């Protein structure tokens, strides 16, 4: 894929996540900001899984819960805005659009299930749940392609077609 083809594809992935209104300049300035929360979520779940730690996993699930159901931004977006953004410059991460919030809403029970499996002494089940989660979160962190946002779009396109 050519560099311009990758940029077009990446732009369409951000649009799928609900960031369509951002200008090309804003997207370039937010290249890390929009990936920061997925990177930290991936890292937290990876560390929690490797350690077999329900506590670490539940802490990451709590951030997903807040980002999906409670706050207008993911907690890691606030961390980015308060630290990394200051060093890099550029705009703050915008509020989370509905597809991104939906991704957090799906992640919350998924991460909790991994934690419960470890707590119940079922590491094979925990790893069986964690590996697909890690693949999904690694994909969005590295490419902006978000499978939960795709699902959100399909659900809402279908519901609009039947309305």
Coordinates of N, CA and C in Angstrom, one line a residue:
X1 N 0.9 -1.2 0.0 CA 0.0 0.0 0.0 C 0.9 1.2 0.0
X2 N 0.6 2.2 -0.8 CA 1.3 3.4 -0.9 C 1.1 4.3 0.3
X3 N 2.0 5.2 0.6 CA 1.8 6.1 1.8 C 0.5 6.8 1.7
X4 N 0.1 7.3 0.5 CA -1.2 8.1 0.4 C -2.4 7.1 0.6
X5 N -2.2 5.9 0.1 CA -3.3 4.9 0.3 C -3.4 4.5 1.8
X6 N -2.3 4.4 2.5 CA -2.4 4.2 3.9 C -3.1 5.3 4.7
X7 N -2.7 6.6 4.3 CA -3.3 7.7 4.9 C -4.8 7.8 4.7
X8 N -5.2 7.4 3.5 CA -6.7 7.4 3.2 C -7.4 6.3 4.0
X9 N -6.7 5.1 4.1 CA -7.3 4.0 4.9 C -7.4 4.4 6.3
X10 N -6.3 5.0 6.9 CA -6.3 5.4 8.3 C -7.3 6.5 8.5
X11 N -7.5 7.4 7.6 CA -8.6 8.4 7.8 C -9.9 7.7 7.8
X12 N -10.2 6.7 7.0 CA -11.5 6.1 7.0 C -11.7 5.3 8.3
X13 N -10.6 4.8 8.9 CA -10.7 4.1 10.1 C -11.0 5.0 11.3
X14 N -10.4 6.2 11.2 CA -10.8 7.3 12.3 C -12.2 7.7 12.1
X15 N -12.7 7.8 10.8 CA -14.1 8.2 10.6 C -15.0 7.1 11.2
X16 N -14.6 5.8 11.0 CA -15.4 4.7 11.5 C -15.5 4.8 13.1
X17 N -14.4 5.3 13.7 CA -14.4 5.5 15.1 C -15.2 6.7 15.6
X18 N -15.7 7.5 14.6 CA -16.5 8.7 15.0 C -15.7 10.0 14.9
X19 N -14.5 9.9 14.4 CA -13.7 11.1 14.3 C -13.7 11.8 13.0
X20 N -14.7 11.5 12.2 CA -14.9 12.1 10.9 C -14.8 13.6 10.8
X21 N -15.3 14.3 11.7 CA -15.3 15.8 11.6 C -13.9 16.4 11.8
X22 N -12.9 15.6 12.2 CA -11.5 16.2 12.4 C -10.9 16.5 11.0
X23 N -10.2 17.6 10.9 CA -9.5 18.0 9.7 C -8.3 17.1 9.5
X24 N -7.7 17.1 8.4 CA -6.5 16.4 8.1 C -5.4 16.8 9.0
X25 N -5.3 18.1 9.3 CA -4.3 18.7 10.2 C -4.5 18.2 11.6
X26 N -5.7 18.2 12.1 CA -6.0 17.7 13.4 C -5.7 16.2 13.5
X27 N -6.0 15.5 12.5 CA -5.7 14.0 12.5 C -4.2 13.8 12.7
X28 N -3.4 14.6 11.9 CA -2.0 14.4 12.0 C -1.4 14.8 13.4
X29 N -2.0 15.9 13.9 CA -1.5 16.3 15.2 C -1.9 15.4 16.3
X30 N -3.0 14.6 16.1 CA -3.5 13.7 17.1 C -3.1 12.2 16.8
X31 N -2.1 12.0 16.0 CA -1.7 10.7 15.6 C -1.5 9.8 16.8
X32 N -0.9 10.4 17.9 CA -0.6 9.6 19.1 C -1.8 9.7 20.1
X33 N -2.4 10.9 20.1 CA -3.4 11.1 21.1 C -4.6 10.2 20.9
X34 N -5.0 9.9 19.7 CA -6.1 9.0 19.4 C -5.7 7.5 19.6
X35 N -4.4 7.2 19.7 CA -4.0 5.9 19.9 C -3.6 5.6 21.4
X36 N -3.4 6.7 22.1 CA -2.8 6.6 23.5 C -3.7 5.7 24.4
X37 N -5.0 5.9 24.5 CA -5.8 5.1 25.3 C -5.8 3.6 24.9
X38 N -6.0 3.3 23.6 CA -5.8 1.9 23.2 C -4.5 1.3 23.5
X39 N -3.4 2.1 23.4 CA -2.1 1.5 23.7 C -2.0 1.2 25.2
X40 N -2.5 2.1 26.0 CA -2.4 1.8 27.5 C -3.3 0.7 27.9
X41 N -4.5 0.6 27.2 CA -5.4 -0.5 27.5 C -4.8 -1.8 27.1
X42 N -4.2 -1.9 25.9 CA -3.5 -3.1 25.5 C -2.4 -3.4 26.5
X43 N -1.6 -2.5 26.9 CA -0.5 -2.7 27.8 C -1.0 -3.2 29.1
X44 N -2.1 -2.6 29.7 CA -2.6 -3.0 31.0 C -3.1 -4.4 30.9
X45 N -3.9 -4.7 29.9 CA -4.4 -6.1 29.8 C -3.3 -7.1 29.5
X46 N -2.3 -6.7 28.7 CA -1.2 -7.6 28.5 C -0.4 -7.9 29.8
X47 N -0.1 -6.9 30.6 CA 0.6 -7.0 31.9 C -0.3 -7.8 32.8
X48 N -1.6 -7.5 32.9 CA -2.5 -8.2 33.8 C -2.6 -9.7 33.5
X49 N -2.6 -10.0 32.2 CA -2.7 -11.4 31.7 C -1.4 -12.1 32.0
X50 N -0.3 -11.5 31.7 CA 1.0 -12.1 31.9 C 1.2 -12.4 33.4
X51 N 0.8 -11.5 34.2 CA 1.0 -11.7 35.7 C -0.1 -12.5 36.3
X52 N -1.2 -12.8 35.5 CA -2.3 -13.5 36.0 C -3.0 -12.7 37.1
X53 N -3.1 -11.4 37.0 CA -3.5 -10.5 38.1 C -4.9 -9.9 37.8
X54 N -5.9 -10.5 38.6 CA -7.2 -9.9 38.5 C -7.2 -8.4 38.9
X55 N -6.4 -8.0 39.8 CA -6.4 -6.6 40.3 C -6.0 -5.7 39.2
X56 N -4.9 -6.0 38.4 CA -4.5 -5.2 37.3 C -5.6 -5.1 36.3
X57 N -6.2 -6.3 35.9 CA -7.2 -6.4 34.9 C -8.4 -5.6 35.3
X58 N -8.8 -5.7 36.6 CA -10.0 -4.9 37.1 C -9.7 -3.4 37.0
X59 N -8.5 -3.0 37.3 CA -8.2 -1.6 37.2 C -8.3 -1.1 35.8
X60 N -7.9 -1.9 34.8 CA -8.0 -1.5 33.4 C -9.5 -1.5 33.0
X61 N -10.2 -2.5 33.5 CA -11.7 -2.6 33.2 C -12.4 -1.3 33.8
X62 N -11.9 -0.8 34.9 CA -12.5 0.4 35.5 C -12.3 1.6 34.6
X63 N -11.2 1.7 33.9 CA -11.0 2.8 33.0 C -11.9 2.6 31.8
X64 N -12.1 1.4 31.3 CA -13.0 1.2 30.2 C -14.4 1.5 30.6
X65 N -14.8 1.1 31.8 CA -16.1 1.4 32.3 C -16.4 3.0 32.3
X66 N -15.4 3.7 32.8 CA -15.5 5.1 32.9 C -15.6 5.7 31.5
X67 N -14.7 5.3 30.6 CA -14.6 5.8 29.2 C -15.9 5.4 28.4
X68 N -16.5 4.3 28.7 CA -17.6 3.9 27.9 C -19.0 4.3 28.5
X69 N -19.1 4.5 29.8 CA -20.4 4.8 30.4 C -20.5 6.1 31.2
X70 N -19.4 6.6 31.6 CA -19.5 7.7 32.6 C -19.0 9.0 32.1
X71 N -17.7 9.1 31.7 CA -17.1 10.4 31.4 C -17.1 10.6 29.9
X72 N -16.9 11.9 29.5 CA -17.0 12.2 28.1 C -15.7 11.9 27.3
X73 N -14.7 11.6 28.1 CA -13.4 11.1 27.5 C -13.0 9.9 28.3
X74 N -12.2 9.0 27.6 CA -11.6 7.9 28.3 C -10.6 8.5 29.4
X75 N -10.4 7.9 30.5 CA -9.5 8.5 31.5 C -8.1 8.6 31.0
X76 N -7.7 7.7 30.1 CA -6.3 7.8 29.5 C -6.2 9.0 28.6
X77 N -7.3 9.5 28.0 CA -7.3 10.7 27.2 C -6.9 11.9 28.1
X78 N -7.5 11.9 29.3 CA -7.1 13.0 30.2 C -5.6 12.9 30.6
X79 N -5.1 11.7 30.8 CA -3.7 11.5 31.1 C -2.9 12.1 29.9
X80 N -3.2 11.7 28.7 CA -2.5 12.2 27.5 C -2.5 13.7 27.5
X81 N -3.7 14.3 27.6 CA -3.9 15.7 27.5 C -3.0 16.4 28.6
X82 N -2.9 15.9 29.8 CA -2.2 16.5 30.9 C -0.7 16.3 30.9
X83 N -0.2 15.3 30.1 CA 1.2 15.0 30.1 C 1.8 15.0 28.7
X84 N 1.5 14.0 27.9 CA 2.2 13.8 26.6 C 1.9 15.0 25.7
X85 N 0.6 15.4 25.6 CA 0.3 16.5 24.7 C 1.1 17.8 25.0
X86 N 1.3 18.0 26.3 CA 2.1 19.2 26.7 C 3.5 19.2 26.1
X87 N 4.0 18.0 26.1 CA 5.4 17.8 25.6 C 5.4 17.9 24.0
X88 N 4.4 17.3 23.4 CA 4.4 17.3 21.9 C 3.7 18.6 21.3
X89 N 2.9 19.2 22.1 CA 2.1 20.3 21.5 C 0.9 19.7 20.8
X90 N 0.1 20.6 20.2 CA -1.1 20.1 19.5 C -2.3 20.2 20.3
X91 N -3.4 19.8 19.7 CA -4.7 19.9 20.3 C -5.0 18.8 21.4
X92 N -5.9 19.0 22.3 CA -6.3 18.0 23.2 C -7.1 16.9 22.4
X93 N -7.1 15.7 23.0 CA -8.0 14.7 22.4 C -9.4 15.1 22.5
X94 N -10.2 15.0 21.5 CA -11.6 15.4 21.5 C -12.4 14.4 22.4
X95 N -13.6 14.8 22.7 CA -14.5 13.9 23.5 C -14.7 12.6 22.6
X96 N -14.9 11.5 23.3 CA -15.1 10.2 22.7 C -16.4 10.2 21.9
X97 N -16.4 9.9 20.6 CA -17.7 9.8 19.9 C -18.3 8.4 20.2
X98 N -19.6 8.3 19.9 CA -20.3 7.0 20.2 C -19.6 5.7 19.8
X99 N -19.0 5.6 18.6 CA -18.4 4.3 18.3 C -17.2 4.0 19.3
X100 N -16.5 5.0 19.7 CA -15.4 4.7 20.6 C -15.9 4.4 22.0
X101 N -17.0 5.0 22.4 CA -17.6 4.7 23.7 C -18.1 3.3 23.7
X102 N -18.7 2.9 22.5 CA -19.2 1.5 22.4 C -18.0 0.5 22.5
X103 N -16.9 0.8 21.9 CA -15.7 -0.1 22.1 C -15.3 -0.3 23.6
X104 N -15.4 0.8 24.3 CA -15.1 0.7 25.8 C -16.2 -0.1 26.5
X105 N -17.4 0.1 26.0 CA -18.5 -0.7 26.6 C -18.4 -2.2 26.4
X106 N -17.9 -2.5 25.2 CA -17.6 -4.0 24.9 C -16.4 -4.5 25.7
X107 N -15.4 -3.6 25.8 CA -14.2 -4.0 26.5 C -14.4 -4.3 28.0
X108 N -15.2 -3.5 28.6 CA -15.4 -3.6 30.1 C -15.7 -5.0 30.5
X109 N -16.8 -5.6 30.0 CA -17.1 -7.0 30.5 C -16.1 -8.0 30.0
X110 N -15.5 -7.8 28.9 CA -14.5 -8.7 28.3 C -13.3 -8.8 29.3
X111 N -12.8 -7.6 29.7 CA -11.7 -7.6 30.6 C -12.1 -8.2 32.0
X112 N -13.3 -7.8 32.4 CA -13.7 -8.4 33.7 C -13.8 -9.9 33.6
X113 N -14.2 -10.5 32.5 CA -14.3 -11.9 32.3 C -12.9 -12.5 32.4
X114 N -11.9 -11.9 31.9 CA -10.5 -12.4 32.0 C -10.1 -12.4 33.5
X115 N -10.4 -11.3 34.2 CA -10.0 -11.2 35.6 C -10.7 -12.3 36.4
X116 N -12.0 -12.5 36.1 CA -12.8 -13.5 36.9 C -12.2 -14.9 36.6
X117 N -11.8 -15.2 35.3 CA -11.2 -16.5 35.0 C -9.9 -16.7 35.8
X118 N -9.1 -15.7 35.9 CA -7.9 -15.8 36.7 C -8.2 -16.0 38.1
X119 N -9.1 -15.2 38.6 CA -9.5 -15.3 40.1 C -10.1 -16.7 40.4
X120 N -10.8 -17.3 39.4 CA -11.4 -18.6 39.6 C -10.4 -19.8 39.4
X121 N -9.2 -19.4 39.1 CA -8.2 -20.5 38.9 C -8.3 -21.2 37.6
X122 N -8.8 -20.4 36.6 CA -8.9 -21.0 35.2 C -8.0 -20.2 34.2
X123 N -6.7 -20.4 34.4 CA -5.8 -19.6 33.5 C -6.0 -19.9 32.0
X124 N -6.3 -21.1 31.6 CA -6.5 -21.4 30.2 C -7.6 -20.6 29.6
X125 N -8.7 -20.6 30.4 CA -9.9 -19.8 29.9 C -9.5 -18.3 29.9
X126 N -8.8 -17.8 30.9 CA -8.4 -16.4 30.9 C -7.5 -16.1 29.7
X127 N -6.6 -16.9 29.4 CA -5.7 -16.7 28.2 C -6.6 -16.8 26.9
X128 N -7.5 -17.7 26.9 CA -8.4 -17.9 25.8 C -9.2 -16.6 25.5
X129 N -9.6 -15.9 26.6 CA -10.3 -14.7 26.5 C -9.4 -13.5 26.2
X130 N -8.2 -13.5 26.8 CA -7.3 -12.4 26.7 C -6.7 -12.2 25.3
X131 N -6.3 -13.3 24.7 CA -5.6 -13.3 23.4 C -6.4 -12.6 22.4
X132 N -7.7 -13.0 22.1 CA -8.5 -12.2 21.1 C -8.6 -10.7 21.5
X133 N -8.8 -10.4 22.8 CA -8.9 -9.0 23.2 C -7.6 -8.3 22.8
X134 N -6.5 -8.9 23.1 CA -5.2 -8.3 22.8 C -5.0 -8.1 21.3
X135 N -5.5 -9.0 20.5 CA -5.4 -8.8 19.1 C -6.2 -7.7 18.6
X136 N -7.4 -7.6 19.1 CA -8.3 -6.5 18.7 C -7.7 -5.1 19.2
X137 N -7.3 -5.1 20.4 CA -6.7 -3.8 20.9 C -5.4 -3.4 20.3
X138 N -4.6 -4.4 19.9 CA -3.3 -4.1 19.2 C -3.6 -3.6 17.8
X139 N -4.7 -4.1 17.2 CA -5.0 -3.6 15.8 C -5.4 -2.2 15.9
X140 N -6.3 -1.8 16.8 CA -6.7 -0.3 16.9 C -5.5 0.5 17.3
X141 N -4.6 0.0 18.2 CA -3.5 0.8 18.6 C -2.5 1.1 17.5
X142 N -2.3 0.1 16.6 CA -1.3 0.2 15.6 C -1.8 0.8 14.3
X143 N -3.1 0.5 14.0 CA -3.6 0.9 12.6 C -4.8 1.8 12.6
X144 N -5.4 2.1 13.8 CA -6.7 2.8 13.9 C -7.9 2.0 13.5
X145 N -7.7 0.8 13.0 CA -8.9 -0.1 12.6 C -9.5 -0.7 13.9
X146 N -10.7 -0.3 14.2 CA -11.4 -0.7 15.4 C -12.6 -1.6 15.1
X147 N -12.4 -2.8 15.4 CA -13.5 -3.8 15.2 C -14.8 -3.5 15.9
X148 N -14.7 -3.1 17.2 CA -16.0 -2.7 17.9 C -16.6 -1.5 17.2
X149 N -15.8 -0.5 16.7 CA -16.4 0.6 16.0 C -17.1 0.2 14.7
X150 N -16.5 -0.8 14.0 CA -17.1 -1.4 12.8 C -18.4 -2.0 13.2
X151 N -18.5 -2.8 14.3 CA -19.7 -3.4 14.8 C -20.7 -2.4 15.1
X152 N -20.3 -1.3 15.7 CA -21.2 -0.2 16.1 C -21.9 0.4 14.8
X153 N -21.0 0.6 13.8 CA -21.5 1.1 12.5 C -22.5 0.2 11.8
X154 N -22.2 -1.1 11.8 CA -23.1 -2.1 11.2 C -24.4 -2.1 12.0
X155 N -24.4 -2.1 13.3 CA -25.6 -2.1 14.1 C -26.5 -0.9 13.8
X156 N -25.8 0.3 13.8 CA -26.6 1.5 13.6 C -27.0 1.7 12.1
X157 N -26.3 1.2 11.2 CA -26.7 1.2 9.8 C -27.9 0.3 9.6
X158 N -27.9 -0.8 10.2 CA -29.0 -1.8 10.1 C -30.3 -1.2 10.8
X159 N -30.1 -0.6 12.0 CA -31.2 -0.1 12.7 C -31.8 1.1 11.9
X160 N -31.0 1.9 11.3 CA -31.5 3.0 10.5 C -32.2 2.5 9.2
X161 N -31.8 1.4 8.7 CA -32.4 0.9 7.5 C -33.8 0.3 7.8
X162 N -34.0 -0.2 9.0 CA -35.3 -0.8 9.4 C -36.2 0.2 10.0
X163 N -35.7 1.4 10.3 CA -36.6 2.5 10.9 C -37.4 3.2 9.9

